[in-house]
């Protein structure tokens, strides 16, 4: 499936042929993909709504820049839309989508000439996190955690990792993926993913010693 | 299991993603190794710290406009795709609805035929120019045996004097440059 006009035009039809949103939201990714592959292109909207947050988060944590992450997220869904005809359901849809996201991001990072952090705001849930409360008990941090500084240090530390190591940290420690899924998303072996994570952790422990 | 092997699994142990058997082996090692217990504690703290990044969220604007922006980009791409390239315009002129392989072969065969035509045309021109030169020579010879004009050389041929050849050459050049630029889409 490519960007042929007929397919793209179908995309602009209302999703799921007028079915209610509730019924649509109960569909699994595979069922939605099956509908898309049978010509109901509007169903792709559901996949976007379902996965845009996580795709964005992966890219944002890789590039450390909100504007680039938003732009690359669009590219990822555009590529996924064009390639979805060739998707086979042996892999989870989100693993397949993450693979596109990671490849798109790695290609972008290779060509990026200069980088600067452009960070999102912390949400209200941060103060509730046990890990955040624990920070306040650390002598090196003090009872009033400087949230801005913490955010900057975290992001700077991540950016100091190699792209391959950063990808494993983002997928495992932030996105909560298992090594088996990470290996599929990155196109490497589980042992490689495990090894990269180990060395990335060692480096991060050194860079974030103040907070540990 | 030694310390080095065990440390590769600390992160998975902390995220409870090991199988029961694997977890039992690692915990067995931890029970007898104080250094690895400290190492596991550090990994757990680091994971807690990194997990805070889940609380960095884009604005509501991002969520509200993402799909709309996707549709806008898709529309722009479709509009761009509808602007025919030079080759698409040429191909639409010969819109025979043939398979891509046949079209490609046809284009190459056409280019080859045009080149042959060009070669034949050049050959005929050279013969005719030689003939006319010979006639001229004969005429001059009959009029005056002292002033002989030179026969027209083969190299005097210029494609500019043959509009059909110019057209053919341009066509071939367009096709080959389109191949070079990967413009052709079969």
Short mmCIF file of C-alpha atoms in Angstrom, two decimals:
data_model
loop_
_atom_site.label_atom_id
_atom_site.label_comp_id
_atom_site.label_asym_id
_atom_site.label_seq_id
_atom_site.Cartn_x
_atom_site.Cartn_y
_atom_site.Cartn_z
CA UNK A 1 0.00 0.00 0.00
CA UNK A 2 1.38 3.35 -0.94
CA UNK A 3 0.19 6.90 -1.08
CA UNK A 4 -1.95 6.28 -4.08
CA UNK A 5 -4.69 8.88 -4.39
CA UNK A 6 -7.47 6.35 -4.00
CA UNK A 7 -6.16 5.09 -0.67
CA UNK A 8 -5.40 8.55 0.59
CA UNK A 9 -8.84 9.80 -0.31
CA UNK A 10 -10.41 6.94 1.60
CA UNK A 11 -8.37 8.06 4.58
CA UNK A 12 -10.43 11.21 4.88
CA UNK A 13 -13.69 9.36 5.37
CA UNK A 14 -15.04 9.30 8.92
CA UNK A 15 -13.37 6.53 10.90
CA UNK A 16 -14.94 3.09 11.15
CA UNK A 17 -17.71 3.84 8.71
CA UNK A 18 -19.87 5.66 11.22
CA UNK A 19 -19.61 3.19 14.07
CA UNK A 20 -19.66 4.58 17.56
CA UNK A 21 -16.43 5.60 19.20
CA UNK A 22 -16.97 3.24 22.13
CA UNK A 23 -17.25 0.18 19.89
CA UNK A 24 -14.23 1.33 17.91
CA UNK A 25 -12.13 1.77 21.00
CA UNK A 26 -12.77 -1.84 22.06
CA UNK A 27 -11.13 -3.15 18.90
CA UNK A 28 -7.64 -4.55 19.25
CA UNK A 29 -4.80 -3.11 17.20
CA UNK A 30 -4.80 -6.19 15.01
CA UNK A 31 -8.51 -5.86 14.26
CA UNK A 32 -8.03 -2.22 13.35
CA UNK A 33 -5.09 -3.07 11.13
CA UNK A 34 -7.16 -5.77 9.42
CA UNK A 35 -9.85 -3.19 8.68
CA UNK A 36 -7.29 -0.80 7.26
CA UNK A 37 -5.79 -3.53 5.11
CA UNK A 38 -9.23 -4.34 3.75
CA UNK A 39 -9.63 -0.74 2.60
CA UNK A 40 -11.16 1.08 5.56
CA UNK A 41 -8.38 3.65 5.74
CA UNK A 42 -10.21 5.92 8.17
CA UNK A 43 -9.55 3.37 10.92
CA UNK A 44 -5.96 4.59 10.97
CA UNK A 45 -7.19 7.56 13.01
CA UNK A 46 -7.89 5.16 15.86
CA UNK A 47 -4.33 3.86 15.81
CA UNK A 48 -3.02 7.42 15.87
CA UNK A 49 -5.18 8.37 18.82
CA UNK A 50 -4.20 5.21 20.64
CA UNK A 51 -0.43 5.36 20.12
CA UNK A 52 0.51 8.99 19.53
CA UNK A 53 1.34 9.60 23.20
CA UNK A 54 3.76 6.69 23.53
CA UNK A 55 5.35 7.23 20.15
CA UNK A 56 5.86 10.88 21.03
CA UNK A 57 7.31 9.95 24.44
CA UNK A 58 9.86 7.56 22.94
CA UNK A 59 11.00 10.16 20.43
CA UNK A 60 10.97 13.02 22.94
CA UNK A 61 13.18 11.06 25.34
CA UNK A 62 15.52 10.20 22.50
CA UNK A 63 15.91 13.73 21.11
CA UNK A 64 15.24 15.87 24.22
CA UNK A 65 13.37 18.43 22.17
CA UNK A 66 9.62 18.90 22.05
CA UNK A 67 9.39 20.47 18.58
CA UNK A 68 11.52 17.80 16.93
CA UNK A 69 9.61 15.07 18.75
CA UNK A 70 6.24 16.39 17.57
CA UNK A 71 7.49 16.66 14.00
CA UNK A 72 9.09 13.21 13.99
CA UNK A 73 5.94 11.68 15.48
CA UNK A 74 4.05 12.90 12.44
CA UNK A 75 6.69 11.36 10.18
CA UNK A 76 6.41 8.06 12.02
CA UNK A 77 2.66 7.83 11.51
CA UNK A 78 3.02 8.89 7.90
CA UNK A 79 5.54 6.08 7.32
CA UNK A 80 3.38 3.63 9.21
CA UNK A 81 0.37 4.60 7.09
CA UNK A 82 2.29 3.96 3.90
CA UNK A 83 3.74 0.67 5.13
CA UNK A 84 0.73 -0.78 6.92
CA UNK A 85 -0.27 -2.84 3.89
CA UNK A 86 2.88 -4.89 4.43
CA UNK A 87 2.41 -5.30 8.19
CA UNK A 88 2.00 -8.93 9.22
CA UNK A 89 0.58 -9.73 12.60
CA UNK A 90 3.44 -11.94 13.84
CA UNK A 91 4.74 -8.93 15.81
CA UNK A 92 2.71 -6.71 18.10
CA UNK A 93 1.53 -3.64 16.29
CA UNK A 94 3.15 -1.28 18.78
CA UNK A 95 6.48 -3.15 18.51
CA UNK A 96 6.28 -2.67 14.75
CA UNK A 97 5.37 0.99 15.24
CA UNK A 98 8.18 1.51 17.76
CA UNK A 99 10.61 0.06 15.28
CA UNK A 100 9.57 2.70 12.76
CA UNK A 101 9.79 5.36 15.48
CA UNK A 102 13.27 4.30 16.57
CA UNK A 103 14.59 4.06 13.01
CA UNK A 104 13.11 7.44 12.11
CA UNK A 105 14.64 8.98 15.23
CA UNK A 106 18.06 7.40 14.75
CA UNK A 107 18.16 8.64 11.15
CA UNK A 108 17.22 12.10 12.36
CA UNK A 109 19.89 12.09 15.07
CA UNK A 110 22.56 11.10 12.54
CA UNK A 111 21.82 14.16 10.45
CA UNK A 112 21.14 16.61 13.30
CA UNK A 113 23.91 19.16 13.36
CA UNK A 114 23.27 20.73 16.73
CA UNK A 115 20.98 19.90 19.58
CA UNK A 116 19.39 21.89 22.33
CA UNK A 117 16.98 20.81 25.00
CA UNK A 118 13.38 21.99 24.66
CA UNK A 119 11.56 20.34 27.50
CA UNK A 120 7.93 19.75 28.39
CA UNK A 121 6.45 20.72 31.74
CA UNK A 122 6.29 18.21 34.60
CA UNK A 123 2.72 17.11 35.19
CA UNK A 124 0.97 17.24 38.57
CA UNK A 125 1.63 13.58 39.29
CA UNK A 126 5.36 14.11 39.78
CA UNK A 127 5.04 15.09 43.45
CA UNK A 128 3.19 11.85 44.19
CA UNK A 129 5.96 9.61 42.90
CA UNK A 130 7.79 7.67 45.64
CA UNK A 131 11.08 8.17 43.77
CA UNK A 132 10.56 11.93 43.82
CA UNK A 133 9.76 11.97 47.55
CA UNK A 134 12.81 9.89 48.20
CA UNK A 135 14.92 12.55 46.52
CA UNK A 136 13.85 15.06 49.16
CA UNK A 137 15.43 12.89 51.82
CA UNK A 138 18.82 12.97 50.12
CA UNK A 139 21.43 15.29 51.62
CA UNK A 140 22.87 16.02 48.20
CA UNK A 141 19.51 17.31 46.96
CA UNK A 142 17.89 18.93 49.99
CA UNK A 143 14.29 19.00 51.12
CA UNK A 144 13.21 21.29 48.28
CA UNK A 145 13.95 19.53 45.02
CA UNK A 146 14.65 21.97 42.21
CA UNK A 147 12.36 20.43 39.63
CA UNK A 148 13.82 22.41 36.77
CA UNK A 149 17.34 21.36 37.62
CA UNK A 150 16.31 17.74 38.08
CA UNK A 151 14.65 17.72 34.67
CA UNK A 152 17.65 19.30 33.02
CA UNK A 153 20.12 16.89 34.63
CA UNK A 154 18.02 13.86 33.69
CA UNK A 155 17.75 14.94 30.09
CA UNK A 156 21.38 15.96 29.80
CA UNK A 157 22.46 12.61 31.19
CA UNK A 158 20.31 10.77 28.67
CA UNK A 159 21.67 12.85 25.82
CA UNK A 160 25.22 11.94 26.83
CA UNK A 161 24.55 8.27 26.13
CA UNK A 162 25.15 6.84 22.69
CA UNK A 163 22.00 6.64 20.59
CA UNK A 164 21.83 2.84 20.81
CA UNK A 165 22.24 2.87 24.59
CA UNK A 166 19.72 5.68 24.96
CA UNK A 167 17.16 3.77 22.92
CA UNK A 168 17.39 0.76 25.24
CA UNK A 169 17.10 2.93 28.36
CA UNK A 170 14.08 4.77 26.97
CA UNK A 171 12.30 1.60 25.90
CA UNK A 172 13.09 -0.39 29.04
CA UNK A 173 13.23 2.06 31.93
CA UNK A 174 10.79 4.71 30.74
CA UNK A 175 8.43 2.80 28.46
CA UNK A 176 8.59 -0.42 30.44
CA UNK A 177 9.20 -2.75 27.52
CA UNK A 178 10.75 -6.20 27.96
CA UNK A 179 14.06 -7.12 26.38
CA UNK A 180 12.34 -9.47 23.95
CA UNK A 181 10.22 -6.59 22.58
CA UNK A 182 13.16 -4.19 22.66
CA UNK A 183 15.24 -6.63 20.64
CA UNK A 184 12.49 -6.80 18.00
CA UNK A 185 12.04 -3.03 17.95
CA UNK A 186 15.78 -2.38 17.60
CA UNK A 187 16.54 -5.33 15.36
CA UNK A 188 19.17 -6.79 17.70
CA UNK A 189 19.45 -9.81 19.97
CA UNK A 190 18.12 -9.89 23.52
CA UNK A 191 21.65 -10.35 24.81
CA UNK A 192 22.75 -7.21 22.98
CA UNK A 193 19.84 -5.23 24.42
CA UNK A 194 20.66 -6.50 27.93
CA UNK A 195 24.32 -5.66 27.55
CA UNK A 196 23.60 -2.15 26.23
CA UNK A 197 21.30 -1.51 29.16
CA UNK A 198 23.92 -2.64 31.66
CA UNK A 199 26.57 -0.28 30.30
CA UNK A 200 24.09 2.57 29.91
CA UNK A 201 23.10 2.15 33.58
CA UNK A 202 26.72 2.30 34.66
CA UNK A 203 27.17 5.59 32.81
CA UNK A 204 23.92 7.05 34.11
CA UNK A 205 24.80 6.13 37.68
CA UNK A 206 27.97 8.17 37.31
CA UNK A 207 26.20 11.11 35.67
CA UNK A 208 23.33 11.20 38.15
CA UNK A 209 25.28 10.34 41.28
CA UNK A 210 23.83 13.40 43.05
CA UNK A 211 20.31 11.93 42.86
CA UNK A 212 21.13 8.34 43.78
CA UNK B 1 26.36 -17.64 38.41
CA UNK B 2 29.02 -15.04 39.12
CA UNK B 3 28.63 -11.30 39.90
CA UNK B 4 29.29 -10.17 36.32
CA UNK B 5 26.60 -12.46 34.93
CA UNK B 6 24.11 -11.54 37.65
CA UNK B 7 24.50 -7.77 37.10
CA UNK B 8 23.20 -8.01 33.54
CA UNK B 9 19.87 -9.14 34.98
CA UNK B 10 19.41 -6.56 37.78
CA UNK B 11 17.30 -4.26 35.67
CA UNK B 12 14.94 -7.06 34.70
CA UNK B 13 14.81 -8.25 38.29
CA UNK B 14 13.84 -4.74 39.35
CA UNK B 15 11.11 -4.61 36.72
CA UNK B 16 9.84 -8.12 37.57
CA UNK B 17 10.25 -9.26 34.00
CA UNK B 18 12.33 -12.39 34.61
CA UNK B 19 10.93 -15.89 34.50
CA UNK B 20 10.54 -17.69 37.84
CA UNK B 21 13.57 -19.86 37.16
CA UNK B 22 15.79 -16.92 36.19
CA UNK B 23 14.65 -14.92 39.20
CA UNK B 24 15.38 -17.83 41.54
CA UNK B 25 18.93 -18.11 40.18
CA UNK B 26 19.63 -14.36 40.57
CA UNK B 27 18.12 -14.22 44.04
CA UNK B 28 20.21 -17.22 45.00
CA UNK B 29 23.32 -15.27 44.03
CA UNK B 30 22.14 -12.09 45.79
CA UNK B 31 21.60 -13.99 49.02
CA UNK B 32 25.31 -14.72 49.16
CA UNK B 33 26.74 -11.48 47.66
CA UNK B 34 26.49 -8.18 49.56
CA UNK B 35 28.16 -6.22 46.76
CA UNK B 36 25.52 -7.30 44.24
CA UNK B 37 22.75 -6.38 46.67
CA UNK B 38 24.15 -2.85 46.75
CA UNK B 39 24.37 -2.90 42.95
CA UNK B 40 20.73 -3.98 42.69
CA UNK B 41 19.72 -1.14 45.03
CA UNK B 42 21.48 1.39 42.77
CA UNK B 43 19.76 0.04 39.68
CA UNK B 44 16.38 0.25 41.43
CA UNK B 45 17.02 3.88 42.40
CA UNK B 46 18.12 4.75 38.90
CA UNK B 47 15.02 3.16 37.41
CA UNK B 48 12.86 5.14 39.84
CA UNK B 49 14.61 8.34 38.78
CA UNK B 50 14.24 7.61 35.08
CA UNK B 51 10.59 6.72 35.57
CA UNK B 52 10.01 10.34 36.64
CA UNK B 53 10.41 11.25 33.01
CA UNK B 54 6.98 9.74 32.38
CA UNK B 55 5.66 12.88 34.05
CA UNK B 56 7.07 15.13 31.36
CA UNK B 57 4.01 15.66 29.23
CA UNK B 58 3.39 17.70 26.08
CA UNK B 59 0.75 20.40 26.24
CA UNK B 60 -2.93 19.76 25.53
CA UNK B 61 -2.37 21.60 22.25
CA UNK B 62 -0.19 18.74 21.02
CA UNK B 63 -2.87 16.14 21.80
CA UNK B 64 -5.70 18.24 20.40
CA UNK B 65 -4.06 19.09 17.12
CA UNK B 66 -2.01 15.99 16.34
CA UNK B 67 -4.60 14.19 14.24
CA UNK B 68 -5.61 17.36 12.44
CA UNK B 69 -1.97 18.05 11.61
CA UNK B 70 -1.56 14.48 10.36
CA UNK B 71 -4.54 14.92 8.02
CA UNK B 72 -3.14 18.22 6.81
CA UNK B 73 0.23 16.64 5.99
CA UNK B 74 -1.44 13.70 4.30
CA UNK B 75 -3.50 16.05 2.17
CA UNK B 76 -0.39 18.02 1.20
CA UNK B 77 1.35 14.80 0.19
CA UNK B 78 -1.57 13.63 -1.92
CA UNK B 79 -1.77 17.02 -3.61
CA UNK B 80 1.95 16.85 -4.34
CA UNK B 81 1.61 13.31 -5.68
CA UNK B 82 -1.12 14.52 -8.03
CA UNK B 83 1.19 17.04 -9.66
CA UNK B 84 2.45 14.92 -12.56
CA UNK B 85 6.15 14.65 -13.21
CA UNK B 86 7.52 15.00 -16.73
CA UNK B 87 7.63 11.24 -17.10
CA UNK B 88 4.07 10.86 -15.82
CA UNK B 89 2.95 13.35 -18.45
CA UNK B 90 4.79 11.42 -21.15
CA UNK B 91 3.46 8.12 -19.83
CA UNK B 92 -0.11 9.44 -19.71
CA UNK B 93 0.21 10.26 -23.42
CA UNK B 94 0.74 6.55 -24.02
CA UNK B 95 -1.78 5.45 -21.43
CA UNK B 96 -2.19 1.83 -22.48
CA UNK B 97 -2.60 0.44 -18.97
CA UNK B 98 0.27 -2.00 -19.46
CA UNK B 99 2.26 -3.78 -16.73
CA UNK B 100 5.23 -1.83 -15.39
CA UNK B 101 7.79 -4.27 -16.82
CA UNK B 102 6.33 -3.91 -20.32
CA UNK B 103 6.30 -0.12 -20.03
CA UNK B 104 9.91 -0.08 -18.94
CA UNK B 105 10.89 -2.40 -21.77
CA UNK B 106 8.86 -0.33 -24.20
CA UNK B 107 10.61 2.86 -23.12
CA UNK B 108 14.01 1.27 -23.62
CA UNK B 109 13.00 -0.18 -27.01
CA UNK B 110 11.69 3.24 -28.10
CA UNK B 111 14.94 4.89 -27.06
CA UNK B 112 16.92 2.25 -28.96
CA UNK B 113 14.73 2.66 -32.06
CA UNK B 114 15.19 6.43 -31.95
CA UNK B 115 18.94 6.04 -31.73
CA UNK B 116 18.92 3.68 -34.72
CA UNK B 117 16.75 6.14 -36.66
CA UNK B 118 19.21 8.87 -35.79
CA UNK B 119 22.12 6.76 -36.99
CA UNK B 120 20.34 5.88 -40.26
CA UNK B 121 19.41 9.52 -40.75
CA UNK B 122 23.03 10.60 -40.27
CA UNK B 123 24.20 7.92 -42.69
CA UNK B 124 21.67 8.89 -45.39
CA UNK B 125 22.60 12.56 -44.97
CA UNK B 126 26.26 11.82 -45.35
CA UNK B 127 25.60 9.79 -48.52
CA UNK B 128 23.39 12.50 -50.00
CA UNK B 129 25.88 15.25 -49.14
CA UNK B 130 28.65 13.21 -50.73
CA UNK B 131 26.50 12.68 -53.80
CA UNK B 132 25.67 16.38 -54.12
CA UNK B 133 29.30 17.22 -53.56
CA UNK B 134 30.24 14.77 -56.27
CA UNK B 135 27.61 16.29 -58.59
CA UNK B 136 28.95 19.73 -57.79
CA UNK B 137 32.45 18.46 -58.46
CA UNK B 138 31.33 16.97 -61.74
CA UNK B 139 29.54 20.23 -62.70
CA UNK B 140 32.52 22.32 -61.73
CA UNK B 141 34.77 19.91 -63.54
CA UNK B 142 32.68 20.14 -66.68
CA UNK B 143 32.61 23.96 -66.49
CA UNK B 144 36.19 24.45 -65.50
CA UNK B 145 38.92 22.00 -65.10
CA UNK B 146 41.11 24.52 -63.21
CA UNK B 147 38.81 25.41 -60.18
CA UNK B 148 37.78 22.27 -58.39
CA UNK B 149 35.64 22.68 -55.24
CA UNK B 150 36.21 20.29 -52.35
CA UNK B 151 33.66 17.55 -51.73
CA UNK B 152 31.52 18.18 -48.57
CA UNK B 153 33.08 16.31 -45.66
CA UNK B 154 31.11 13.86 -43.49
CA UNK B 155 31.89 15.97 -40.43
CA UNK B 156 29.87 18.87 -41.75
CA UNK B 157 26.66 17.18 -40.64
CA UNK B 158 24.86 19.09 -37.90
CA UNK B 159 21.80 17.85 -36.10
CA UNK B 160 20.43 21.37 -35.90
CA UNK B 161 19.37 21.06 -39.53
CA UNK B 162 17.08 18.12 -38.74
CA UNK B 163 14.19 19.05 -36.44
CA UNK B 164 12.95 15.48 -36.15
CA UNK B 165 16.40 14.37 -34.94
CA UNK B 166 16.55 17.16 -32.37
CA UNK B 167 13.19 16.07 -31.06
CA UNK B 168 14.33 12.45 -30.91
CA UNK B 169 17.54 13.31 -29.10
CA UNK B 170 15.76 15.47 -26.60
CA UNK B 171 13.32 12.69 -25.93
CA UNK B 172 16.07 10.16 -25.34
CA UNK B 173 17.92 12.62 -23.12
CA UNK B 174 14.80 13.23 -21.09
CA UNK B 175 14.20 9.54 -20.59
CA UNK B 176 17.80 8.80 -19.63
CA UNK B 177 18.03 11.77 -17.26
CA UNK B 178 14.76 10.69 -15.71
CA UNK B 179 16.28 7.26 -15.09
CA UNK B 180 19.38 8.85 -13.60
CA UNK B 181 17.29 10.95 -11.24
CA UNK B 182 14.99 8.04 -10.32
CA UNK B 183 12.04 10.07 -11.51
CA UNK B 184 10.50 7.20 -13.37
CA UNK B 185 7.95 5.30 -11.38
CA UNK B 186 6.66 2.14 -12.92
#
